[in-house]
Amino acid sequence: MGSLSYVNKWMAVIFSDEKKWNLDGPDLNIKYWHDFRKEPRSFFSRQSGSGSMMVWVAFGFNGQVGLDFLDGRQNSPKYIETLENHLMPFAEYIG
């Protein structure tokens, strides 16, 4: 019975994180990310040669995964907005 209780506790845990992907990294390999659920977009490098994309992901014990592409930098207010718009609906969906 102890191990079943342990599993039930992990079923309530969600891991989430965001990652900034450089589109043209220091090795100058240009990468292109495309969400197949959306229309393709063109990405242009800035004059300094950089460009990036922010990706948010979450997953839970039951194997469900949440994924979204974020606009702009993630400061404190935008991070709270990300959690409200993406993590909370994901938590309700897998609950």
Tab-separated table of N, CA, C and O in Angstrom:
chain	number	residue	atom	x	y	z
A	1	MET	N	0.819	-1.190	0.000
A	1	MET	CA	0.000	0.000	0.000
A	1	MET	C	0.864	1.257	0.000
A	1	MET	O	0.497	2.254	-0.596
A	2	GLY	N	2.052	1.195	0.590
A	2	GLY	CA	2.945	2.350	0.618
A	2	GLY	C	3.379	2.777	-0.761
A	2	GLY	O	3.447	3.961	-1.063
A	3	SER	N	3.691	1.821	-1.653
A	3	SER	CA	4.149	2.192	-2.990
A	3	SER	C	3.014	2.786	-3.825
A	3	SER	O	3.242	3.654	-4.651
A	4	LEU	N	1.789	2.355	-3.633
A	4	LEU	CA	0.658	2.928	-4.362
A	4	LEU	C	0.476	4.391	-3.969
A	4	LEU	O	0.235	5.241	-4.819
A	5	SER	N	0.623	4.695	-2.691
A	5	SER	CA	0.519	6.070	-2.221
A	5	SER	C	1.618	6.921	-2.847
A	5	SER	O	1.394	8.065	-3.229
A	6	TYR	N	2.810	6.362	-2.970
A	6	TYR	CA	3.942	7.059	-3.579
A	6	TYR	C	3.642	7.396	-5.039
A	6	TYR	O	3.866	8.510	-5.491
A	7	VAL	N	3.083	6.452	-5.783
A	7	VAL	CA	2.728	6.671	-7.185
A	7	VAL	C	1.644	7.741	-7.284
A	7	VAL	O	1.711	8.625	-8.144
A	8	ASN	N	0.652	7.691	-6.428
A	8	ASN	CA	-0.415	8.692	-6.457
A	8	ASN	C	0.124	10.103	-6.239
A	8	ASN	O	-0.358	11.049	-6.846
A	9	LYS	N	1.137	10.239	-5.387
A	9	LYS	CA	1.736	11.558	-5.162
A	9	LYS	C	2.421	12.056	-6.429
A	9	LYS	O	2.333	13.223	-6.779
A	10	TRP	N	3.128	11.188	-7.152
A	10	TRP	CA	3.802	11.600	-8.384
A	10	TRP	C	2.819	11.920	-9.495
A	10	TRP	O	3.122	12.701	-10.402
A	11	MET	N	1.625	11.351	-9.438
A	11	MET	CA	0.622	11.652	-10.466
A	11	MET	C	0.157	13.097	-10.393
A	11	MET	O	-0.382	13.630	-11.358
A	12	ALA	N	0.391	13.762	-9.273
A	12	ALA	CA	-0.020	15.152	-9.098
A	12	ALA	C	1.103	16.140	-9.424
A	12	ALA	O	0.926	17.341	-9.281
A	13	VAL	N	2.251	15.653	-9.884
A	13	VAL	CA	3.402	16.515	-10.161
A	13	VAL	C	3.476	16.839	-11.651
A	13	VAL	O	3.301	15.966	-12.495
A	14	ILE	N	3.739	18.102	-11.956
A	14	ILE	CA	3.949	18.557	-13.334
A	14	ILE	C	5.306	19.250	-13.392
A	14	ILE	O	5.627	20.077	-12.544
A	15	PHE	N	6.090	18.908	-14.381
A	15	PHE	CA	7.367	19.567	-14.626
A	15	PHE	C	7.175	20.509	-15.810
A	15	PHE	O	6.584	20.122	-16.813
A	16	SER	N	7.687	21.731	-15.699
A	16	SER	CA	7.616	22.651	-16.833
A	16	SER	C	8.889	23.490	-16.882
A	16	SER	O	9.563	23.702	-15.865
A	17	ASP	N	9.217	23.943	-18.078
A	17	ASP	CA	10.398	24.775	-18.267
A	17	ASP	C	10.276	25.465	-19.611
A	17	ASP	O	9.468	25.083	-20.453
A	18	GLU	N	11.068	26.492	-19.785
A	18	GLU	CA	11.131	27.153	-21.074
A	18	GLU	C	12.592	27.200	-21.512
A	18	GLU	O	13.501	27.160	-20.694
A	19	LYS	N	12.791	27.245	-22.815
A	19	LYS	CA	14.143	27.222	-23.369
A	19	LYS	C	14.202	28.186	-24.532
A	19	LYS	O	13.315	28.213	-25.377
A	20	LYS	N	15.247	28.992	-24.559
A	20	LYS	CA	15.478	29.871	-25.690
A	20	LYS	C	16.412	29.153	-26.662
A	20	LYS	O	17.493	28.714	-26.288
A	21	TRP	N	15.967	29.003	-27.890
A	21	TRP	CA	16.768	28.369	-28.939
A	21	TRP	C	17.300	29.458	-29.855
A	21	TRP	O	16.535	30.244	-30.398
A	22	ASN	N	18.607	29.508	-30.020
A	22	ASN	CA	19.200	30.439	-30.967
A	22	ASN	C	19.036	29.873	-32.368
A	22	ASN	O	19.311	28.699	-32.606
A	23	LEU	N	18.563	30.712	-33.282
A	23	LEU	CA	18.356	30.257	-34.648
A	23	LEU	C	19.658	30.207	-35.429
A	23	LEU	O	19.774	29.464	-36.395
A	24	ASP	N	20.608	30.994	-35.035
A	24	ASP	CA	21.933	30.911	-35.647
A	24	ASP	C	22.967	31.023	-34.530
A	24	ASP	O	23.331	32.093	-34.117
A	25	GLY	N	23.396	29.871	-34.041
A	25	GLY	CA	24.276	29.784	-32.889
A	25	GLY	C	25.708	30.153	-33.211
A	25	GLY	O	26.028	30.565	-34.323
A	26	PRO	N	26.595	29.984	-32.236
A	26	PRO	CA	27.994	30.367	-32.431
A	26	PRO	C	28.683	29.563	-33.533
A	26	PRO	O	29.646	30.013	-34.104
A	27	ASP	N	28.160	28.378	-33.830
A	27	ASP	CA	28.762	27.581	-34.906
A	27	ASP	C	28.206	27.963	-36.273
A	27	ASP	O	28.552	27.373	-37.281
A	28	LEU	N	27.339	28.987	-36.298
A	28	LEU	CA	26.716	29.515	-37.516
A	28	LEU	C	25.854	28.500	-38.245
A	28	LEU	O	25.546	28.658	-39.412
A	29	ASN	N	25.436	27.436	-37.565
A	29	ASN	CA	24.464	26.519	-38.144
A	29	ASN	C	23.085	27.121	-37.952
A	29	ASN	O	22.649	27.344	-36.828
A	30	ILE	N	22.403	27.379	-39.026
A	30	ILE	CA	21.082	27.993	-38.945
A	30	ILE	C	20.048	26.903	-38.727
A	30	ILE	O	20.009	25.915	-39.446
A	31	LYS	N	19.215	27.107	-37.697
A	31	LYS	CA	18.186	26.125	-37.343
A	31	LYS	C	16.823	26.738	-37.609
A	31	LYS	O	16.620	27.925	-37.436
A	32	TYR	N	15.892	25.926	-38.021
A	32	TYR	CA	14.538	26.402	-38.289
A	32	TYR	C	13.570	25.513	-37.538
A	32	TYR	O	13.583	24.297	-37.715
A	33	TRP	N	12.733	26.111	-36.695
A	33	TRP	CA	11.726	25.381	-35.930
A	33	TRP	C	10.371	25.688	-36.530
A	33	TRP	O	10.042	26.831	-36.791
A	34	HIS	N	9.585	24.660	-36.758
A	34	HIS	CA	8.275	24.855	-37.357
A	34	HIS	C	7.246	24.032	-36.593
A	34	HIS	O	7.368	22.823	-36.502
A	35	ASP	N	6.253	24.711	-36.055
A	35	ASP	CA	5.123	24.056	-35.407
A	35	ASP	C	4.163	23.665	-36.526
A	35	ASP	O	3.575	24.530	-37.180
A	36	PHE	N	4.008	22.381	-36.789
A	36	PHE	CA	3.213	21.909	-37.913
A	36	PHE	C	1.721	22.193	-37.757
A	36	PHE	O	0.961	22.069	-38.694
A	37	ARG	N	1.307	22.611	-36.548
A	37	ARG	CA	-0.092	22.965	-36.334
A	37	ARG	C	-0.389	24.385	-36.788
A	37	ARG	O	-1.522	24.799	-36.832
A	38	LYS	N	0.676	25.166	-37.105
A	38	LYS	CA	0.508	26.564	-37.482
A	38	LYS	C	1.115	26.797	-38.863
A	38	LYS	O	1.899	25.992	-39.349
A	39	GLU	N	0.746	27.925	-39.456
A	39	GLU	CA	1.303	28.295	-40.757
A	39	GLU	C	2.800	28.579	-40.608
A	39	GLU	O	3.230	29.140	-39.603
A	40	PRO	N	3.600	28.194	-41.611
A	40	PRO	CA	5.048	28.502	-41.549
A	40	PRO	C	5.278	30.011	-41.506
A	40	PRO	O	4.535	30.774	-42.105
A	41	ARG	N	6.313	30.416	-40.772
A	41	ARG	CA	6.683	31.818	-40.692
A	41	ARG	C	8.116	31.964	-41.164
A	41	ARG	O	8.903	31.030	-41.063
A	42	SER	N	8.450	33.130	-41.647
A	42	SER	CA	9.826	33.410	-42.040
A	42	SER	C	10.539	34.046	-40.863
A	42	SER	O	9.978	34.882	-40.149
A	43	PHE	N	11.783	33.659	-40.663
A	43	PHE	CA	12.603	34.221	-39.601
A	43	PHE	C	13.818	34.872	-40.231
A	43	PHE	O	14.480	34.269	-41.067
A	44	PHE	N	14.086	36.083	-39.823
A	44	PHE	CA	15.231	36.803	-40.360
A	44	PHE	C	16.200	37.078	-39.224
A	44	PHE	O	15.792	37.426	-38.124
A	45	SER	N	17.493	36.946	-39.501
A	45	SER	CA	18.508	37.274	-38.513
A	45	SER	C	18.601	38.785	-38.360
A	45	SER	O	18.427	39.529	-39.316
A	46	ARG	N	18.898	39.223	-37.161
A	46	ARG	CA	19.143	40.630	-36.952
A	46	ARG	C	20.529	40.968	-37.470
A	46	ARG	O	21.317	40.097	-37.810
A	47	GLN	N	20.850	42.231	-37.501
A	47	GLN	CA	22.121	42.671	-38.054
A	47	GLN	C	23.299	42.037	-37.333
A	47	GLN	O	24.319	41.740	-37.934
A	48	SER	N	23.160	41.785	-36.030
A	48	SER	CA	24.261	41.192	-35.272
A	48	SER	C	24.398	39.700	-35.554
A	48	SER	O	25.306	39.060	-35.064
A	49	GLY	N	23.477	39.138	-36.338
A	49	GLY	CA	23.565	37.726	-36.693
A	49	GLY	C	22.813	36.812	-35.748
A	49	GLY	O	22.928	35.607	-35.830
A	50	SER	N	22.052	37.373	-34.823
A	50	SER	CA	21.349	36.514	-33.871
A	50	SER	C	19.860	36.521	-34.139
A	50	SER	O	19.334	37.352	-34.850
A	51	GLY	N	19.194	35.598	-33.583
A	51	GLY	CA	17.755	35.454	-33.618
A	51	GLY	C	17.432	34.269	-32.740
A	51	GLY	O	18.259	33.369	-32.577
A	52	SER	N	16.268	34.266	-32.135
A	52	SER	CA	15.968	33.169	-31.213
A	52	SER	C	14.479	32.903	-31.168
A	52	SER	O	13.682	33.686	-31.668
A	53	MET	N	14.152	31.786	-30.551
A	53	MET	CA	12.768	31.398	-30.350
A	53	MET	C	12.658	30.802	-28.946
A	53	MET	O	13.503	30.022	-28.532
A	54	MET	N	11.615	31.191	-28.234
A	54	MET	CA	11.395	30.683	-26.886
A	54	MET	C	10.320	29.599	-26.941
A	54	MET	O	9.259	29.790	-27.540
A	55	VAL	N	10.614	28.447	-26.328
A	55	VAL	CA	9.695	27.311	-26.312
A	55	VAL	C	9.383	26.960	-24.863
A	55	VAL	O	10.278	26.926	-24.024
A	56	TRP	N	8.097	26.725	-24.563
A	56	TRP	CA	7.669	26.286	-23.235
A	56	TRP	C	7.157	24.859	-23.361
A	56	TRP	O	6.478	24.503	-24.317
A	57	VAL	N	7.508	24.023	-22.373
A	57	VAL	CA	7.049	22.634	-22.380
A	57	VAL	C	6.723	22.200	-20.952
A	57	VAL	O	7.306	22.699	-19.992
A	58	ALA	N	5.752	21.306	-20.827
A	58	ALA	CA	5.400	20.700	-19.538
A	58	ALA	C	5.061	19.237	-19.784
A	58	ALA	O	4.622	18.864	-20.868
A	59	PHE	N	5.289	18.423	-18.770
A	59	PHE	CA	4.878	17.024	-18.853
A	59	PHE	C	4.543	16.515	-17.470
A	59	PHE	O	5.012	17.034	-16.462
A	60	GLY	N	3.694	15.512	-17.450
A	60	GLY	CA	3.253	14.929	-16.191
A	60	GLY	C	3.497	13.430	-16.162
A	60	GLY	O	3.970	12.826	-17.131
A	61	PHE	N	3.148	12.820	-15.048
A	61	PHE	CA	3.366	11.392	-14.805
A	61	PHE	C	2.663	10.519	-15.842
A	61	PHE	O	3.165	9.492	-16.250
A	62	ASN	N	1.488	10.972	-16.302
A	62	ASN	CA	0.694	10.151	-17.221
A	62	ASN	C	1.154	10.234	-18.670
A	62	ASN	O	0.529	9.663	-19.552
A	63	GLY	N	2.247	10.949	-18.929
A	63	GLY	CA	2.797	11.009	-20.277
A	63	GLY	C	2.278	12.144	-21.131
A	63	GLY	O	2.718	12.327	-22.252
A	64	GLN	N	1.325	12.933	-20.616
A	64	GLN	CA	0.817	14.065	-21.377
A	64	GLN	C	1.884	15.158	-21.454
A	64	GLN	O	2.607	15.401	-20.493
A	65	VAL	N	1.972	15.801	-22.616
A	65	VAL	CA	2.963	16.855	-22.834
A	65	VAL	C	2.256	18.106	-23.334
A	65	VAL	O	1.368	18.026	-24.183
A	66	GLY	N	2.642	19.248	-22.796
A	66	GLY	CA	2.170	20.537	-23.287
A	66	GLY	C	3.332	21.264	-23.928
A	66	GLY	O	4.443	21.252	-23.397
A	67	LEU	N	3.102	21.887	-25.082
A	67	LEU	CA	4.159	22.576	-25.812
A	67	LEU	C	3.590	23.841	-26.419
A	67	LEU	O	2.493	23.838	-26.972
A	68	ASP	N	4.339	24.944	-26.309
A	68	ASP	CA	3.920	26.176	-26.952
A	68	ASP	C	5.144	27.028	-27.265
A	68	ASP	O	6.180	26.913	-26.617
A	69	PHE	N	5.004	27.855	-28.282
A	69	PHE	CA	6.056	28.776	-28.687
A	69	PHE	C	5.700	30.145	-28.148
A	69	PHE	O	4.603	30.651	-28.390
A	70	LEU	N	6.603	30.761	-27.402
A	70	LEU	CA	6.348	32.026	-26.730
A	70	LEU	C	6.906	33.180	-27.548
A	70	LEU	O	7.918	33.039	-28.230
A	71	ASP	N	6.240	34.329	-27.458
A	71	ASP	CA	6.696	35.526	-28.148
A	71	ASP	C	7.543	36.372	-27.208
A	71	ASP	O	7.155	36.629	-26.072
A	72	GLY	N	8.673	36.806	-27.690
A	72	GLY	CA	9.508	37.744	-26.948
A	72	GLY	C	10.203	37.141	-25.742
A	72	GLY	O	10.171	35.950	-25.500
A	73	ARG	N	10.836	38.026	-24.998
A	73	ARG	CA	11.560	37.624	-23.792
A	73	ARG	C	10.587	37.318	-22.656
A	73	ARG	O	9.510	37.893	-22.592
A	74	GLN	N	11.010	36.474	-21.743
A	74	GLN	CA	10.181	36.116	-20.595
A	74	GLN	C	10.673	36.870	-19.361
A	74	GLN	O	11.582	36.430	-18.671
A	75	ASN	N	10.073	38.026	-19.096
A	75	ASN	CA	10.331	38.716	-17.839
A	75	ASN	C	9.293	38.229	-16.819
A	75	ASN	O	8.496	37.350	-17.129
A	76	SER	N	9.287	38.781	-15.636
A	76	SER	CA	8.381	38.294	-14.586
A	76	SER	C	6.903	38.353	-14.978
A	76	SER	O	6.196	37.355	-14.835
A	77	PRO	N	6.395	39.483	-15.490
A	77	PRO	CA	4.979	39.509	-15.866
A	77	PRO	C	4.651	38.525	-16.996
A	77	PRO	O	3.599	37.884	-16.974
A	78	LYS	N	5.550	38.397	-17.978
A	78	LYS	CA	5.280	37.474	-19.080
A	78	LYS	C	5.356	36.021	-18.599
A	78	LYS	O	4.655	35.158	-19.101
A	79	TYR	N	6.225	35.730	-17.618
A	79	TYR	CA	6.314	34.382	-17.073
A	79	TYR	C	5.014	34.021	-16.356
A	79	TYR	O	4.498	32.912	-16.518
A	80	ILE	N	4.475	34.957	-15.593
A	80	ILE	CA	3.191	34.729	-14.918
A	80	ILE	C	2.099	34.498	-15.962
A	80	ILE	O	1.269	33.593	-15.819
A	81	GLU	N	2.119	35.279	-17.034
A	81	GLU	CA	1.153	35.106	-18.116
A	81	GLU	C	1.304	33.723	-18.769
A	81	GLU	O	0.316	33.062	-19.082
A	82	THR	N	2.544	33.279	-18.958
A	82	THR	CA	2.797	31.952	-19.530
A	82	THR	C	2.211	30.868	-18.634
A	82	THR	O	1.557	29.942	-19.119
A	83	LEU	N	2.425	30.975	-17.333
A	83	LEU	CA	1.889	29.981	-16.405
A	83	LEU	C	0.356	29.993	-16.414
A	83	LEU	O	-0.266	28.928	-16.408
A	84	GLU	N	-0.231	31.189	-16.448
A	84	GLU	CA	-1.694	31.283	-16.473
A	84	GLU	C	-2.283	30.719	-17.765
A	84	GLU	O	-3.293	30.026	-17.737
A	85	ASN	N	-1.652	31.034	-18.894
A	85	ASN	CA	-2.206	30.658	-20.200
A	85	ASN	C	-1.859	29.240	-20.645
A	85	ASN	O	-2.559	28.676	-21.486
A	86	HIS	N	-0.773	28.675	-20.116
A	86	HIS	CA	-0.320	27.376	-20.604
A	86	HIS	C	-0.274	26.307	-19.519
A	86	HIS	O	-0.759	25.207	-19.709
A	87	LEU	N	0.326	26.638	-18.361
A	87	LEU	CA	0.459	25.630	-17.301
A	87	LEU	C	-0.876	25.310	-16.647
A	87	LEU	O	-1.205	24.140	-16.469
A	88	MET	N	-1.660	26.328	-16.326
A	88	MET	CA	-2.922	26.078	-15.637
A	88	MET	C	-3.895	25.260	-16.488
A	88	MET	O	-4.459	24.272	-16.004
A	89	PRO	N	-4.101	25.586	-17.776
A	89	PRO	CA	-4.974	24.737	-18.597
A	89	PRO	C	-4.412	23.317	-18.741
A	89	PRO	O	-5.173	22.349	-18.763
A	90	PHE	N	-3.090	23.189	-18.844
A	90	PHE	CA	-2.473	21.868	-18.950
A	90	PHE	C	-2.734	21.073	-17.676
A	90	PHE	O	-3.082	19.894	-17.746
A	91	ALA	N	-2.599	21.711	-16.514
A	91	ALA	CA	-2.837	21.030	-15.243
A	91	ALA	C	-4.287	20.571	-15.129
A	91	ALA	O	-4.565	19.469	-14.645
A	92	GLU	N	-5.220	21.393	-15.588
A	92	GLU	CA	-6.630	21.009	-15.550
A	92	GLU	C	-6.911	19.859	-16.521
A	92	GLU	O	-7.701	18.974	-16.223
A	93	TYR	N	-6.243	19.862	-17.665
A	93	TYR	CA	-6.454	18.837	-18.690
A	93	TYR	C	-5.982	17.464	-18.225
A	93	TYR	O	-6.656	16.469	-18.437
A	94	ILE	N	-4.826	17.408	-17.553
A	94	ILE	CA	-4.306	16.102	-17.139
A	94	ILE	C	-4.855	15.643	-15.804
A	94	ILE	O	-4.671	14.508	-15.420
A	95	GLY	N	-5.496	16.554	-15.055
A	95	GLY	CA	-6.005	16.240	-13.721
A	95	GLY	C	-7.102	15.264	-13.787
A	95	GLY	O	-7.345	14.310	-13.225
